[in-house]
Amino acid sequence: MKITESVKDNVSQVYIKGRFDAHTCETVDAYIREKMEKGRHQFVLNMEKVPFIDSAGLRVVLVIARDLRGEYQGDLRFAILQPAVNKVFEISGLNNVLRIFDDAETAAQSFSE
Amino acid sequence: MYVRFWGVRGSIAAPLTNEALSAKIEAAVKLALKAGLTDDWQVSEFIKELPWHVRQTAGGDTACIEIQAGGKLLILDAGTGFRRLGLDLIQRSMGSPIEAHILITHTHWDHISGIPFFAPAFMPDNALTFYSPYSGLEDRLNHQQNPEYFPVPLAPAFKFVHLNERERFQIGDVTVETFPLNHPGGSYSYRITQDDKMFIYATDSEYQGLSADSLKPFADFFNGADLLIFDAQYTMLENVEKENWGHSNVFTGIDMALEAGVKRIAFTHHEPAYDDEKLGEILHKAKEYLNINQPEAGLQLYLASEGFSMTL
């Protein structure tokens, strides 16, 4: 899995590329938590290059979003879900509690609302 | 190896309410009107075609599973379903002595509260043995039947075998192995093997670390099972909200089963607040999830319900 970041107006755009599963979830978790510890609390996870997510990936994003909301008044938001990933978000009910956007710019702007 | 569910509810018994029964009847009658039934002979076929949550119920009794393997009777957990199993065993035995090997995962109420009502325990010729890695199991069960809580003491017919946390032992031709799970106060999984068939009972466990490394010990224990009985009390969201409550969900179960090469998984320990429609929906979503993420996998998914049986 490859992870990169760009920051604009205090919003961290995190781009991940590859399968988000039991073999990669710790990498994503550690990457975002390291940024959290450094004071970053507004994240957009750009999922354009993520073709697959399993229960391990779902749990990681849910727990990070919960911690950001509860401890830092921040959030983890999502941009550009691939159809299969979007369907898994729906089936698992994550789309009811996480904010998902069609493009990264709108997702980032949502923190200014 | 024969497997039958006698109790599938978690936490506390949750009998079908009159309101829920009325709703099922109303739904069935409306569908019958829509189908235009006109004769009695059409009814049984029509009922078979009704949605599962309309024609059946998962049941309200708590954890209890019967296993028949190699001529031995094994019972997993003794929740409220243990009471009805006891009555059935008496009827089946037709007066012959009953020999039962009862494997206890842990001593939370939903796994032991059927014991005071297990009628075969009051027949002195029966051989009933509890197995558990808890050294104080006998004390715990005696306490449950202290006079403050129950008028009759624990039946003297019960014998006790103390197991280690990770133990492998024989009951006749049947091999039984234990493995510790993640649950407040502890819980143990049992792997039961006879001939070339393997059954796993893994209830009351939470998997917080879902990385491949964290799950490997569990996947190794579950590896190649013909049937995995898996605690799926919560939805994915509830599993995060109720962190450290010691339960899991269908999606985690599917991924662990796939990782372990399990052939069939049955979800159990149903949340007492869920009605049959909700449980049916959970199974439906589990099947959708499997179909999206691993459409080529041969894993078969089941929702445990009272009376449901399977021969491996």
Coordinates of C-alpha atoms in Angstrom, one line a residue:
Chain A
M1 CA 0.0 0.0 0.0
K2 CA 1.2 3.5 -0.9
I3 CA 0.2 6.5 1.2
T4 CA 0.8 10.2 0.5
E5 CA -0.5 13.4 2.0
S6 CA -1.1 17.0 1.0
V7 CA -2.2 19.7 3.4
K8 CA -4.2 22.8 2.7
D9 CA -6.0 25.1 5.1
N10 CA -5.3 22.6 8.0
V11 CA -7.1 19.8 6.1
S12 CA -5.0 16.8 5.4
Q13 CA -5.7 15.0 2.2
V14 CA -4.5 11.4 2.6
Y15 CA -4.2 9.4 -0.6
I16 CA -4.0 5.7 -0.3
K17 CA -3.4 3.3 -3.1
G18 CA -4.1 -0.4 -2.9
R19 CA -6.2 -2.9 -1.1
F20 CA -7.4 -1.7 2.4
D21 CA -7.5 -5.0 4.3
A22 CA -6.1 -7.0 7.2
H23 CA -2.6 -6.8 5.6
T24 CA -2.6 -3.0 5.1
C25 CA -4.9 -1.6 7.7
E26 CA -2.2 -1.1 10.4
T27 CA -0.2 1.0 7.9
V28 CA -3.1 3.4 7.3
D29 CA -3.9 3.5 11.0
A30 CA -0.3 4.3 12.0
Y31 CA 0.0 6.9 9.3
I32 CA -3.1 8.9 10.3
R33 CA -2.5 8.5 14.1
E34 CA 1.0 9.9 13.6
K35 CA -0.5 13.0 12.0
M36 CA -3.1 13.2 14.7
E37 CA -0.4 13.2 17.4
K38 CA 1.3 16.1 15.5
G39 CA -1.9 18.2 15.8
R40 CA -3.7 17.3 12.6
H41 CA -7.4 16.6 13.2
Q42 CA -9.2 17.2 9.9
F43 CA -8.6 14.5 7.3
V44 CA -10.0 13.6 3.9
L45 CA -9.2 10.0 2.9
N46 CA -9.0 9.9 -0.8
M47 CA -10.1 6.4 -1.8
E48 CA -9.9 6.8 -5.6
K49 CA -7.2 4.2 -5.9
V50 CA -8.7 1.8 -3.4
P51 CA -10.4 -1.1 -5.1
F52 CA -11.1 -3.2 -2.1
I53 CA -11.9 -2.8 1.6
D54 CA -12.7 -5.5 4.2
S55 CA -13.8 -5.5 7.8
A56 CA -10.3 -4.7 9.0
G57 CA -10.3 -1.5 6.9
L58 CA -13.8 -0.6 7.9
R59 CA -13.0 -0.9 11.6
V60 CA -9.8 1.2 11.3
V61 CA -11.7 4.1 9.7
L62 CA -14.6 3.9 12.1
V63 CA -12.3 3.9 15.1
I64 CA -10.2 6.8 13.8
A65 CA -13.3 8.8 13.0
R66 CA -14.7 8.1 16.5
D67 CA -11.5 9.2 18.1
L68 CA -11.1 12.3 16.0
R69 CA -14.7 13.4 16.7
G70 CA -14.6 12.5 20.4
E71 CA -11.2 13.7 21.4
Y72 CA -10.3 16.5 19.0
Q73 CA -13.6 17.8 17.5
G74 CA -12.1 16.7 14.2
D75 CA -13.2 14.2 11.6
L76 CA -12.2 11.7 9.0
R77 CA -14.1 12.2 5.8
F78 CA -14.0 10.3 2.5
A79 CA -13.7 11.2 -1.1
I80 CA -14.2 9.2 -4.3
L81 CA -15.2 5.7 -3.2
Q82 CA -15.0 3.1 -5.9
P83 CA -18.3 1.3 -6.6
A84 CA -17.3 -1.9 -4.7
V85 CA -16.0 0.0 -1.7
N86 CA -19.0 2.3 -1.7
K87 CA -21.3 -0.8 -1.6
V88 CA -19.4 -2.2 1.3
F89 CA -19.8 1.1 3.2
E90 CA -23.5 0.9 2.5
I91 CA -23.9 -2.8 3.5
S92 CA -21.9 -2.2 6.7
G93 CA -23.8 0.9 7.6
L94 CA -20.7 3.1 7.6
N95 CA -22.3 5.5 5.1
N96 CA -24.8 6.4 7.8
V97 CA -22.2 7.8 10.2
L98 CA -19.3 8.8 8.0
R99 CA -19.3 11.7 5.6
I100 CA -18.6 10.7 2.0
F101 CA -18.1 13.0 -0.9
D102 CA -17.9 12.6 -4.7
D103 CA -14.7 14.7 -5.0
A104 CA -11.8 15.6 -2.8
E105 CA -12.2 19.3 -3.1
T106 CA -15.8 19.3 -1.8
A107 CA -14.7 16.9 1.0
A108 CA -12.0 19.4 2.1
Q109 CA -14.3 22.4 1.8
S110 CA -16.8 20.6 4.1
F111 CA -14.6 21.4 7.0
S112 CA -15.2 25.1 6.5
E113 CA -18.9 24.8 6.6
Chain B
M1 CA -20.9 -35.3 13.0
Y2 CA -24.3 -34.0 13.7
V3 CA -24.8 -30.4 15.0
R4 CA -28.0 -29.0 16.4
F5 CA -28.7 -25.5 17.9
W6 CA -30.8 -25.4 21.0
G7 CA -30.1 -21.8 22.0
V8 CA -28.7 -19.0 19.9
R9 CA -29.5 -15.8 21.8
G10 CA -26.8 -13.8 23.5
S11 CA -26.8 -12.0 26.8
I12 CA -30.3 -12.9 28.0
A13 CA -33.2 -15.0 26.8
A14 CA -35.5 -13.1 24.4
P15 CA -38.8 -15.0 23.7
L16 CA -40.9 -14.0 20.8
T17 CA -43.5 -11.4 21.9
N18 CA -47.2 -11.5 21.2
E19 CA -46.7 -8.3 19.1
A20 CA -44.0 -9.9 17.0
L21 CA -46.1 -13.1 16.5
S22 CA -49.1 -11.0 15.5
A23 CA -47.0 -9.1 13.0
K24 CA -45.8 -12.3 11.4
I25 CA -49.4 -13.6 11.1
E26 CA -50.5 -10.3 9.6
A27 CA -47.6 -10.3 7.1
A28 CA -48.3 -13.9 6.1
V29 CA -52.1 -13.3 5.7
K30 CA -51.5 -10.3 3.5
L31 CA -49.1 -12.2 1.3
A32 CA -51.6 -15.1 1.1
L33 CA -54.3 -12.6 -0.1
K34 CA -51.9 -11.3 -2.6
A35 CA -51.0 -14.8 -3.8
G36 CA -54.7 -15.6 -4.2
L37 CA -54.7 -18.8 -2.2
T38 CA -58.0 -20.7 -2.6
D39 CA -57.4 -24.2 -1.3
D40 CA -55.9 -25.9 1.8
W41 CA -53.4 -27.9 -0.2
Q42 CA -51.7 -24.7 -1.3
V43 CA -50.9 -23.6 2.2
S44 CA -47.9 -25.6 3.1
E45 CA -46.1 -24.8 -0.2
F46 CA -47.0 -21.1 0.3
I47 CA -45.5 -21.1 3.8
K48 CA -42.3 -22.6 2.5
E49 CA -42.0 -19.6 0.1
L50 CA -42.6 -16.9 2.8
P51 CA -39.6 -14.8 3.8
W52 CA -37.6 -16.4 6.6
H53 CA -38.5 -13.8 9.2
V54 CA -42.2 -14.3 8.5
R55 CA -42.4 -18.1 8.7
Q56 CA -39.8 -18.7 11.4
T57 CA -38.0 -17.3 14.4
A58 CA -34.3 -17.5 15.4
G59 CA -35.6 -18.3 18.9
G60 CA -35.2 -16.8 22.3
D61 CA -33.2 -19.4 24.3
T62 CA -29.5 -18.7 25.2
A63 CA -26.4 -20.6 24.2
C64 CA -26.6 -24.4 23.8
I65 CA -25.5 -26.6 21.0
E66 CA -25.7 -30.4 20.7
I67 CA -23.0 -32.4 18.9
Q68 CA -23.3 -36.2 18.1
A69 CA -19.9 -37.5 17.0
G70 CA -18.3 -41.0 17.2
G71 CA -21.2 -42.3 19.3
K72 CA -20.7 -39.6 21.9
L73 CA -23.0 -36.7 23.0
L74 CA -21.2 -33.4 23.4
I75 CA -23.0 -30.3 24.5
L76 CA -21.5 -26.8 24.1
D77 CA -22.7 -24.4 26.8
A78 CA -25.7 -24.6 29.0
G79 CA -27.7 -21.5 28.6
T80 CA -31.5 -21.6 28.7
G81 CA -31.5 -23.9 25.6
F82 CA -30.0 -26.6 27.8
R83 CA -33.3 -27.0 29.5
R84 CA -35.2 -28.1 26.4
L85 CA -32.3 -30.2 25.3
G86 CA -32.5 -32.1 28.6
L87 CA -36.2 -32.8 28.1
D88 CA -35.5 -34.1 24.6
L89 CA -32.6 -36.3 25.7
I90 CA -34.9 -38.0 28.3
Q91 CA -37.5 -38.6 25.6
R92 CA -34.9 -40.0 23.2
S93 CA -33.2 -42.2 25.7
M94 CA -36.4 -44.1 26.5
G95 CA -35.1 -44.9 30.0
S96 CA -31.5 -45.7 29.1
P97 CA -28.7 -43.9 30.9
I98 CA -27.6 -40.6 29.3
E99 CA -23.9 -39.9 28.9
A100 CA -23.1 -36.3 28.1
H101 CA -19.9 -34.3 27.9
I102 CA -20.7 -30.7 28.5
L103 CA -18.1 -28.1 27.3
I104 CA -18.5 -24.7 29.0
T105 CA -17.0 -21.6 27.2
H106 CA -17.4 -19.4 30.2
T107 CA -19.8 -18.8 33.1
H108 CA -21.7 -15.6 32.1
W109 CA -25.4 -16.2 32.8
D110 CA -26.4 -16.8 29.2
H111 CA -24.1 -19.8 29.1
I112 CA -25.0 -21.5 32.4
S113 CA -28.5 -20.5 33.4
G114 CA -30.1 -23.7 32.0
I115 CA -28.2 -25.9 34.4
P116 CA -30.7 -25.8 37.3
F117 CA -33.4 -26.9 34.9
F118 CA -31.5 -29.7 33.2
A119 CA -33.8 -32.6 34.1
P120 CA -31.4 -35.5 33.3
A121 CA -29.2 -34.2 36.2
F122 CA -31.9 -35.5 38.6
M123 CA -31.6 -39.1 37.3
P124 CA -28.8 -40.9 39.2
D125 CA -27.9 -43.3 36.4
N126 CA -26.9 -40.6 34.0
A127 CA -23.2 -39.7 33.5
L128 CA -22.9 -35.9 33.0
T129 CA -19.5 -34.3 32.9
F130 CA -18.6 -30.7 32.7
Y131 CA -15.3 -29.6 31.0
S132 CA -13.9 -26.1 31.3
P133 CA -10.5 -24.3 31.7
Y134 CA -12.0 -22.6 34.8
S135 CA -10.6 -24.3 37.9
G136 CA -13.4 -23.0 40.0
L137 CA -16.3 -24.1 37.7
E138 CA -17.9 -26.3 40.3
D139 CA -17.8 -23.5 42.9
R140 CA -19.3 -21.0 40.3
L141 CA -22.1 -23.4 39.4
N142 CA -22.8 -24.2 43.1
H143 CA -23.1 -20.4 43.8
Q144 CA -25.6 -20.1 41.0
Q145 CA -27.8 -22.5 43.0
N146 CA -27.3 -21.0 46.4
P147 CA -30.6 -20.9 48.2
E148 CA -30.7 -17.1 47.8
Y149 CA -31.0 -17.6 44.0
F150 CA -32.5 -21.1 43.5
P151 CA -34.3 -23.5 45.8
V152 CA -32.5 -26.7 44.7
P153 CA -28.7 -27.2 45.0
L154 CA -26.6 -28.2 42.0
A155 CA -27.4 -31.8 41.2
P156 CA -24.7 -34.2 42.5
A157 CA -24.8 -36.2 39.2
F158 CA -22.5 -33.6 37.6
K159 CA -18.8 -34.4 37.5
F160 CA -16.1 -31.9 36.6
V161 CA -13.0 -32.0 34.5
H162 CA -10.6 -29.1 34.7
L163 CA -8.8 -28.3 31.4
N164 CA -5.8 -26.1 30.6
E165 CA -6.1 -22.9 28.5
R166 CA -4.8 -24.8 25.5
E167 CA -5.5 -28.4 25.8
R168 CA -6.1 -31.4 23.5
F169 CA -7.9 -34.4 24.9
Q170 CA -10.1 -37.3 23.7
I171 CA -13.7 -38.2 24.4
G172 CA -13.7 -41.6 22.7
D173 CA -12.8 -41.1 19.1
V174 CA -13.5 -37.4 19.3
T175 CA -10.6 -35.0 19.8
V176 CA -11.4 -31.8 21.7
E177 CA -9.1 -28.8 21.8
T178 CA -9.4 -25.4 23.7
F179 CA -8.2 -22.0 22.7
P180 CA -8.6 -18.7 24.7
L181 CA -10.8 -15.9 23.2
N182 CA -11.1 -12.2 23.9
H183 CA -14.0 -11.6 26.3
P184 CA -14.4 -9.8 29.6
G185 CA -13.7 -12.5 32.2
G186 CA -12.5 -14.8 29.5
S187 CA -14.1 -17.3 27.1
Y188 CA -12.8 -20.4 25.3
S189 CA -13.2 -21.7 21.9
Y190 CA -13.6 -25.5 21.4
R191 CA -12.3 -27.4 18.3
I192 CA -14.0 -30.8 17.9
T193 CA -12.6 -33.2 15.4
Q194 CA -13.8 -36.7 14.5
D195 CA -12.6 -38.7 11.5
D196 CA -12.0 -36.0 8.9
K197 CA -14.6 -33.5 10.1
M198 CA -13.8 -30.4 12.2
F199 CA -16.2 -28.2 14.1
I200 CA -15.3 -25.0 15.9
Y201 CA -17.4 -23.2 18.5
A202 CA -16.0 -19.6 19.0
T203 CA -18.6 -17.5 20.8
D204 CA -18.1 -14.5 23.0
S205 CA -15.1 -13.0 21.5
E206 CA -14.1 -9.5 20.3
Y207 CA -11.4 -8.9 17.7
Q208 CA -10.2 -5.4 18.1
G209 CA -6.9 -5.8 16.2
L210 CA -7.9 -6.9 12.8
S211 CA -4.5 -7.0 11.2
A212 CA -3.4 -10.2 9.6
D213 CA -0.8 -10.7 12.4
S214 CA -3.3 -10.1 15.2
L215 CA -5.8 -12.5 13.7
K216 CA -3.3 -15.2 12.8
P217 CA -3.6 -17.2 16.1
F218 CA -7.4 -17.4 15.7
A219 CA -7.1 -18.2 12.0
D220 CA -4.7 -21.0 12.8
F221 CA -7.1 -22.5 15.3
F222 CA -10.0 -22.2 12.9
N223 CA -8.0 -23.4 10.0
G224 CA -9.9 -25.7 7.6
A225 CA -13.0 -26.1 9.8
D226 CA -16.1 -27.7 8.2
L227 CA -18.2 -25.5 10.4
L228 CA -17.3 -22.4 12.4
I229 CA -19.9 -21.2 14.9
F230 CA -19.1 -17.5 15.3
D231 CA -20.3 -14.8 17.7
A232 CA -21.9 -12.0 15.6
Q233 CA -24.0 -10.2 18.2
Y234 CA -23.4 -6.7 16.9
T235 CA -23.4 -4.7 13.7
M236 CA -20.1 -3.2 12.6
L237 CA -21.1 0.2 14.1
E238 CA -22.2 -1.3 17.4
N239 CA -18.9 -3.3 17.6
V240 CA -17.1 0.0 17.8
E241 CA -19.6 1.7 20.0
K242 CA -19.5 -1.3 22.4
E243 CA -15.8 -1.7 22.5
N244 CA -14.6 -4.2 25.1
W245 CA -18.0 -5.8 25.5
G246 CA -16.5 -8.9 24.0
H247 CA -18.5 -9.6 20.9
S248 CA -18.1 -9.5 17.1
N249 CA -20.0 -9.0 13.8
V250 CA -20.7 -10.9 10.6
F251 CA -18.1 -9.1 8.5
T252 CA -15.3 -9.9 10.8
G253 CA -16.5 -13.5 10.9
I254 CA -16.5 -13.8 7.1
D255 CA -13.0 -12.4 6.7
M256 CA -11.7 -14.7 9.5
A257 CA -13.4 -17.7 7.9
L258 CA -11.9 -16.8 4.5
E259 CA -8.5 -16.4 6.0
A260 CA -8.8 -19.7 7.7
G261 CA -10.2 -21.6 4.8
V262 CA -13.4 -22.4 6.7
K263 CA -16.1 -24.1 4.6
R264 CA -19.3 -23.0 6.5
I265 CA -19.9 -20.3 9.1
A266 CA -23.0 -20.0 11.3
F267 CA -23.6 -16.7 13.1
T268 CA -24.9 -17.0 16.6
H269 CA -25.2 -15.2 20.0
H270 CA -27.8 -12.9 18.5
E271 CA -28.4 -9.6 20.2
P272 CA -31.6 -9.9 22.3
A273 CA -32.9 -6.6 21.0
Y274 CA -32.9 -7.8 17.4
D275 CA -36.1 -9.2 16.0
D276 CA -36.2 -11.8 13.2
E277 CA -36.5 -9.2 10.5
K278 CA -33.3 -7.6 11.7
L279 CA -31.5 -10.9 11.9
G280 CA -32.6 -11.8 8.4
E281 CA -31.3 -8.5 7.2
I282 CA -28.0 -9.1 8.9
L283 CA -27.6 -12.4 7.1
H284 CA -28.6 -10.8 3.8
K285 CA -26.0 -8.1 4.2
A286 CA -23.4 -10.7 5.1
K287 CA -24.1 -12.5 1.9
E288 CA -23.9 -9.3 -0.1
Y289 CA -20.5 -8.5 1.5
L290 CA -19.2 -11.9 0.7
N291 CA -20.5 -11.6 -2.9
I292 CA -18.8 -8.2 -3.4
N293 CA -15.5 -9.0 -1.8
Q294 CA -15.0 -12.7 -2.5
P295 CA -17.6 -13.8 -5.1
E296 CA -15.6 -16.9 -6.0
A297 CA -15.3 -18.1 -2.4
G298 CA -17.1 -21.3 -1.6
L299 CA -17.8 -20.2 2.0
Q300 CA -21.5 -20.9 3.0
L301 CA -23.2 -18.5 5.5
Y302 CA -25.9 -19.5 8.0
L303 CA -27.9 -17.7 10.7
A304 CA -28.1 -20.0 13.7
S305 CA -31.7 -20.6 14.8
E306 CA -33.3 -23.0 17.4
G307 CA -33.8 -26.4 15.9
F308 CA -31.5 -25.8 13.0
S309 CA -29.3 -28.8 12.4
M310 CA -26.5 -29.9 10.1
T311 CA -24.6 -33.1 9.4
L312 CA -20.9 -32.5 8.5

